[in-house]
Coordinates of C-alpha atoms in Angstrom, one line a residue:
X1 CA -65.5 138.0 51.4
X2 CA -65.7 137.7 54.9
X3 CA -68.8 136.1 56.4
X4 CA -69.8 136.4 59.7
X5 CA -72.8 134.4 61.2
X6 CA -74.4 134.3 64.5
X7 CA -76.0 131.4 66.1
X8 CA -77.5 130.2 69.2
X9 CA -77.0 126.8 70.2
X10 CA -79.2 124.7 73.4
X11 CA -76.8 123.5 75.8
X12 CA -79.6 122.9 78.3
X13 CA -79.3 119.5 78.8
X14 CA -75.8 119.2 80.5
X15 CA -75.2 123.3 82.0
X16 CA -76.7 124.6 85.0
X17 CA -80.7 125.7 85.6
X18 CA -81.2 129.1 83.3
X19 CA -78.3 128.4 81.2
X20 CA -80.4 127.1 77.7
X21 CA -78.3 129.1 74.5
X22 CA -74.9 129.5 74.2
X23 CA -73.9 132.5 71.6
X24 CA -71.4 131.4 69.0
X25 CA -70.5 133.1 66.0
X26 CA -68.6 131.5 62.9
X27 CA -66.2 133.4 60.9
X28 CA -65.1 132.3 57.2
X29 CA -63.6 133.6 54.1
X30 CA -65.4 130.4 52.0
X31 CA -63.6 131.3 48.7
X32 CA -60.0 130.8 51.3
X33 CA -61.2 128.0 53.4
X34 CA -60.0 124.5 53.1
X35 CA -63.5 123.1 54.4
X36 CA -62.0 121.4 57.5
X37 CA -59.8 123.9 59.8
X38 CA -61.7 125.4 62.4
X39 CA -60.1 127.5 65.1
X40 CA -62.5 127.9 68.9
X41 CA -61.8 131.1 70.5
X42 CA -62.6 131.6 74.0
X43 CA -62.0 134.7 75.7
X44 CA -60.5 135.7 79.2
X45 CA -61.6 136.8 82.5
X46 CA -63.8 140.7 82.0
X47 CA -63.9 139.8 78.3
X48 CA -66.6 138.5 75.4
X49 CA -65.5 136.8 72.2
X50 CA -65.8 140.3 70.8
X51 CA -61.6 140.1 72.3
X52 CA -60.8 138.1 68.6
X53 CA -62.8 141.4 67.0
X54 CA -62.0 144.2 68.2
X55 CA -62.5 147.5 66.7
X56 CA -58.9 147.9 64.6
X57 CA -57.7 144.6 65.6
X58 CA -59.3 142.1 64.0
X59 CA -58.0 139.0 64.5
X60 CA -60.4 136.8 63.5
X61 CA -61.4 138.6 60.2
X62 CA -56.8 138.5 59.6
X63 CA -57.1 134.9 60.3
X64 CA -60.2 134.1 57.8
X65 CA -58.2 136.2 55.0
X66 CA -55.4 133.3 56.0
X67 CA -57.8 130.8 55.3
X68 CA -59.1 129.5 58.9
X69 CA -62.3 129.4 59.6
X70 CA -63.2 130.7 63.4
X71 CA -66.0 129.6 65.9
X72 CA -66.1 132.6 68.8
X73 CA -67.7 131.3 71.7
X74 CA -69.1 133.3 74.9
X75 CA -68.9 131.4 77.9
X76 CA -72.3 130.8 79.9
X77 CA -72.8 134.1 81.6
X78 CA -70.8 135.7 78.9
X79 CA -71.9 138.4 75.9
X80 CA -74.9 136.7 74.6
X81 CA -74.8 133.7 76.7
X82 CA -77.8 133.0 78.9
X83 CA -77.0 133.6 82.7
X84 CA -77.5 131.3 85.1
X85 CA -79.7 131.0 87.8
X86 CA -77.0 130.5 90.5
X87 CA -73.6 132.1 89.3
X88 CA -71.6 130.7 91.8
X89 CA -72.1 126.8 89.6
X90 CA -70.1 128.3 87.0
X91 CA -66.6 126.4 88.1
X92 CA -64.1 125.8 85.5
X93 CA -65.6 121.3 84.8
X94 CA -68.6 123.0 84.4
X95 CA -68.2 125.8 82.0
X96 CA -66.0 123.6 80.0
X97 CA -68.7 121.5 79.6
X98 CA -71.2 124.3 78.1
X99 CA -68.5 125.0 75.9
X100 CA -68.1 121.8 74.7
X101 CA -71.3 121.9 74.1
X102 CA -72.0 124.6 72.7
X103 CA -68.7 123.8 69.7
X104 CA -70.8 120.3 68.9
X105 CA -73.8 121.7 68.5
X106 CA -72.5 124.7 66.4
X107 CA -70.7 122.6 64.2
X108 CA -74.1 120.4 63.9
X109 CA -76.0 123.7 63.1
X110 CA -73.3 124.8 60.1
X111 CA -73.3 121.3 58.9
X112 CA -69.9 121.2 59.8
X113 CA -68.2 117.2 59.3
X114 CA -65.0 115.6 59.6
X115 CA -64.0 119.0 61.3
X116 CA -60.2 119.4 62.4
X117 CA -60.7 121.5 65.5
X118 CA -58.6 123.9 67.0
X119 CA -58.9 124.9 70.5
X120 CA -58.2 128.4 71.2
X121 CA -58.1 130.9 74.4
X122 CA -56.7 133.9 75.6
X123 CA -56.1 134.3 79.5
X124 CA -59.0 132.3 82.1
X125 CA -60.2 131.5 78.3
X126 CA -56.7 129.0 77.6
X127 CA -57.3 127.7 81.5
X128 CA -60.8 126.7 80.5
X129 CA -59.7 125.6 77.0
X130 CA -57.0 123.2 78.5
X131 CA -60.1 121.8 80.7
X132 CA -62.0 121.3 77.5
X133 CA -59.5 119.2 76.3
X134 CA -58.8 117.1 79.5
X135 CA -62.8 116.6 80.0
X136 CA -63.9 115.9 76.3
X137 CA -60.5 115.7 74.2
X138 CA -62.4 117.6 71.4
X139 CA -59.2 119.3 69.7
X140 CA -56.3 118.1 67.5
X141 CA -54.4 120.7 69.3
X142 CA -54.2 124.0 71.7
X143 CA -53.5 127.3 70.8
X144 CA -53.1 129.2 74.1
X145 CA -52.6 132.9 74.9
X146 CA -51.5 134.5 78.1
X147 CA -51.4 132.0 80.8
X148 CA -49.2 129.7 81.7
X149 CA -49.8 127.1 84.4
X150 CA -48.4 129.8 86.9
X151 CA -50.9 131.3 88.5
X152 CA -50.8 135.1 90.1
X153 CA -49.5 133.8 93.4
X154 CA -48.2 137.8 94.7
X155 CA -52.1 138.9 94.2
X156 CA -53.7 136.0 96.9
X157 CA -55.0 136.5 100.2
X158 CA -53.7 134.6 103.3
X159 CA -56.7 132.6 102.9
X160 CA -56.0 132.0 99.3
X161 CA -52.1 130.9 99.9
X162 CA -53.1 128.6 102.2
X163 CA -54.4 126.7 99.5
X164 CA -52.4 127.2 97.0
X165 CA -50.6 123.9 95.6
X166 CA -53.0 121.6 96.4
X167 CA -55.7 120.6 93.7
X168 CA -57.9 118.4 95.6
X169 CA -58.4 121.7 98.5
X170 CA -58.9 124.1 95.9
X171 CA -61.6 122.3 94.1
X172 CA -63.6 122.0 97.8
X173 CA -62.4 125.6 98.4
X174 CA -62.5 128.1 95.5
X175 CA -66.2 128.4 95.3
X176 CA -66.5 129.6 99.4
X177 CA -62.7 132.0 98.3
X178 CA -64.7 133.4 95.6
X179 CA -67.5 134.3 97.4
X180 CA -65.3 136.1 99.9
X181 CA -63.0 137.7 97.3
X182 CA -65.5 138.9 94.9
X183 CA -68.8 138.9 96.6
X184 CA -70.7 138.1 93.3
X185 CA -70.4 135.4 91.0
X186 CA -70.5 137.6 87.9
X187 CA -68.1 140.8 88.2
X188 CA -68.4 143.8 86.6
X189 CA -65.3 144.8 84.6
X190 CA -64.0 147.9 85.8
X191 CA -61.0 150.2 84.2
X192 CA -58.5 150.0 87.2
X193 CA -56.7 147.0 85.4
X194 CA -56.4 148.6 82.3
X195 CA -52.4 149.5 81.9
X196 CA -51.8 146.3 83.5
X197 CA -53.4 144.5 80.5
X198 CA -52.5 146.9 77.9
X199 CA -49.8 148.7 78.6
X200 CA -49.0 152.2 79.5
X201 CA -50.1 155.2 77.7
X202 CA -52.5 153.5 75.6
X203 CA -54.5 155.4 72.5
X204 CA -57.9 155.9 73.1
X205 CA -58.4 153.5 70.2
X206 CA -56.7 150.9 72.1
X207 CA -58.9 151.6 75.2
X208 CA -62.3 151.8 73.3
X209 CA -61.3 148.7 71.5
X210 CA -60.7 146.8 74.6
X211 CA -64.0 148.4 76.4
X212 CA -66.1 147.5 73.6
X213 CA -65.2 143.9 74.2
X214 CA -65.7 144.0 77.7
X215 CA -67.5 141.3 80.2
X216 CA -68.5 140.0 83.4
X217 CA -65.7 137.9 85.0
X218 CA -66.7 134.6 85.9
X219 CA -65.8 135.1 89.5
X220 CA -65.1 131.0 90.7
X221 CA -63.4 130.5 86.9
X222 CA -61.0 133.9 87.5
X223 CA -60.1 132.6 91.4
X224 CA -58.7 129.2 89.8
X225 CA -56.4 131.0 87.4
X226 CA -55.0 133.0 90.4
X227 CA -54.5 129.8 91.9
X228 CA -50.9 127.9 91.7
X229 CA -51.6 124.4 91.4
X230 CA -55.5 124.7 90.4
X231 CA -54.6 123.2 87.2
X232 CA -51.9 120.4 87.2
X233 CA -53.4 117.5 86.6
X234 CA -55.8 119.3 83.6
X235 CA -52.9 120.6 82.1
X236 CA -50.6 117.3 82.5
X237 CA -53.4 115.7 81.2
X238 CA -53.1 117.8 77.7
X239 CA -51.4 115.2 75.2
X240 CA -51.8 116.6 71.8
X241 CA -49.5 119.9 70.5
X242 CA -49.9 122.9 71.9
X243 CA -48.8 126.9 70.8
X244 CA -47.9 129.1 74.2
X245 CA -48.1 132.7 73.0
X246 CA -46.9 134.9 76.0
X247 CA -46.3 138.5 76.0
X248 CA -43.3 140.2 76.4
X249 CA -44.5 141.9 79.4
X250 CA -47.4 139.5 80.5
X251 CA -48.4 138.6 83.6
X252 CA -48.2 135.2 83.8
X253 CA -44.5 135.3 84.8
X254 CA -41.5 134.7 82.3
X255 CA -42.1 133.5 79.1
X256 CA -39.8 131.1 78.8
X257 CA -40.8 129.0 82.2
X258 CA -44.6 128.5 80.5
X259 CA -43.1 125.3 78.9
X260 CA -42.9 123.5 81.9
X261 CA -46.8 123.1 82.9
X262 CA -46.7 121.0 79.9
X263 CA -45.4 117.8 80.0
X264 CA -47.9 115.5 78.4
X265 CA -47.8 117.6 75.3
X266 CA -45.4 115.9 72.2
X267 CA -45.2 118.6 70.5
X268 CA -45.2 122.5 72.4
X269 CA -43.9 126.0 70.5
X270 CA -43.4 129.1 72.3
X271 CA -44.2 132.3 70.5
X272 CA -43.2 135.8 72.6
X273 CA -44.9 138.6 71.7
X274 CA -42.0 141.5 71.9
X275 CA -43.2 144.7 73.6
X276 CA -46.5 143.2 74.2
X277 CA -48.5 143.1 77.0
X278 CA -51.5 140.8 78.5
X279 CA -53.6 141.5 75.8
X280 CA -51.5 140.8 72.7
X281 CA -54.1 141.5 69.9
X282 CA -53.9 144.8 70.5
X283 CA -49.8 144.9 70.2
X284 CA -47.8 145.9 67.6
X285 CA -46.3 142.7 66.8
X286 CA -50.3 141.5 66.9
X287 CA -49.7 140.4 62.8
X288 CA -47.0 138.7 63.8
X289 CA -48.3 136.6 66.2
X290 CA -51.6 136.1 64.0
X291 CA -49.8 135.1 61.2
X292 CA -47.6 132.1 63.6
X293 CA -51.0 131.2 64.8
X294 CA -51.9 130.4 61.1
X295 CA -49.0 128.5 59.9
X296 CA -48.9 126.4 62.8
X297 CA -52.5 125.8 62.1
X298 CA -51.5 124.7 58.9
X299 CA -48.7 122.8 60.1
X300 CA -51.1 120.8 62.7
X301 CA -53.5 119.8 60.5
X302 CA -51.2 119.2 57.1
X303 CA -47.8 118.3 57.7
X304 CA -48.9 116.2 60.9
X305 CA -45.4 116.4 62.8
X306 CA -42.8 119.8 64.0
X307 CA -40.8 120.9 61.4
X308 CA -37.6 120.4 63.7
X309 CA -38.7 116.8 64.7
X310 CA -41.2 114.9 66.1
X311 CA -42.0 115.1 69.9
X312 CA -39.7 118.4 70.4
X313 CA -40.2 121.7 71.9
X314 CA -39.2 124.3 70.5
X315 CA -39.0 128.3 71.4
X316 CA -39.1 131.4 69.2

């Protein structure tokens, strides 16, 4: 039977003034875990870490019956997760330290030990996920879901392409480009995006699925995905394997160039998610994709090298 249990965890003492509790919540099938394997899920930009439960799509529940167990974690200014006073300190170093955080002390609460930790995002959520494991190195490896390195180049301003490229001016810069672009640090999701995510002609299943997970974005952390170069060094700096699932249809350009904003890792798989778009767990090839996540999960944490040969990388 699945369990699903909610905790609050005090991060206070390394996030910004107002940010105290983090909301996590661990999901296990005890009677199919192997006491160890532990996947963290950190959602995108407008969504909560109810994105890995939705209504009809449950990944996490389909993952526990596999026999993971699942940490869901809302980013400071997230779902349950305290707001902080001043919005605009939420940059991608700094909620990746919260979220570190906020894993640790989660694990401490369960009584969690010798705990082979997954790291797992979908969207803004893999960006910061990738900057977890550059800042901290917490995870034996990445799982990450709709982003690629790329950025959304044909979406910036003048202002914004000015900067683009260069990591050192976008770390003194995105805060100030936020502010302009979004005029709040914490932005409302709105419904305009919708088929972009989803895909045409969605059921109104689909749509109250995706609006019942829905959150503020975390305006400076959104800006840096836009941004090309934002993210080389973190994601050069990512050394252990790592699963790219990208969408047929995604947005973060073609599938097969995601590879590339890679090179430190030994060991990289490409999944593609046919006829999918942005938001995979809702596709029809969603069991598909859940059910790679969890063999390679097992592979990771068992088998301890590819199945084609140590160091490759490998597409499917």
């Amino acid at each position: 039977m699945i369990e699903r249990c909610d905790l609050e965890v005090d991060v206070s003492d390394g996030a910004p003034i107002g940010v105290r509790n983090i909301a996590t919540r661990f999901v296990v099938d005890r009677d199919r875990w192997d006491g160890h394997t532990v996947l963290c899920c950190f959602p995108g930009g407008g969504m909560s870490s109810r994105y890995f439960e939705l209504e009809g799509f449950d990944m996490a529940a389909y993952l526990a019956d596999l026999g993971l167990a699942l940490l869901l974690v809302d980013h400071p200014g997230i779902g349950g997760s305290d707001v902080p006073d001043d919005g605009w300190e939420l940059t991608p170093e700094v909620v990746a330290d919260a979220d570190v955080a906020a894993v640790e002390r989660s694990f401490d609460l369960l009584g969690l030990r010798d705990v082979e930790a997954i790291g797992l995002g979908h969207s803004m959520g893999s960006m910061l996920v990738a900057y977890q494991q550059a800042q901290h190195r917490p995870y034996q490896g990445l799982v990450l879901a709709g982003f690629s390195g790329r950025g959304l180049p044909e979406v910036l301003t003048p202002a914004e392409q000015e900067i683009a490229g260069s990591a050192d001016r976008i770390r003194s810069s995105v805060v100030e480009l936020a502010r302009t672009r979004f005029g709040t640090p914490l932005v409302e999701s709105t419904s305009s995006t919708l088929e972009m995510l989803v895909g045409p002609n969605v059921s109104a299943g689909v749509e109250r699925a995706i609006q019942g997970s829905a959150g503020p974005l975390l305006a400076v952390c959104g800006l840096n995905a836009l941004l090309p170069g934002s993210d080389e060094q973190v994601l050069t700096a990512v050394d252990v394997p790592v699963l790219l699932i990208v969408a047929e249809h995604d947005i973060v350009g073609p599938p097969h160039e995601a590879p590339r904003y890679f090179p430190g890792s030994p060991d990289l798989t490409l999944h593609v998610v046919s006829a999918a778009f942005h938001n995979s767990n809702i596709a029809p090839a969603r069991t598909t994709m859940w059910e790679r996540i969890g063999s390679w999960a097992a592979w990771l944490v068992g088998a301890g090298r590819s199945p084609i040969g140590e160091g490759a990388s490998h597409h499917e």
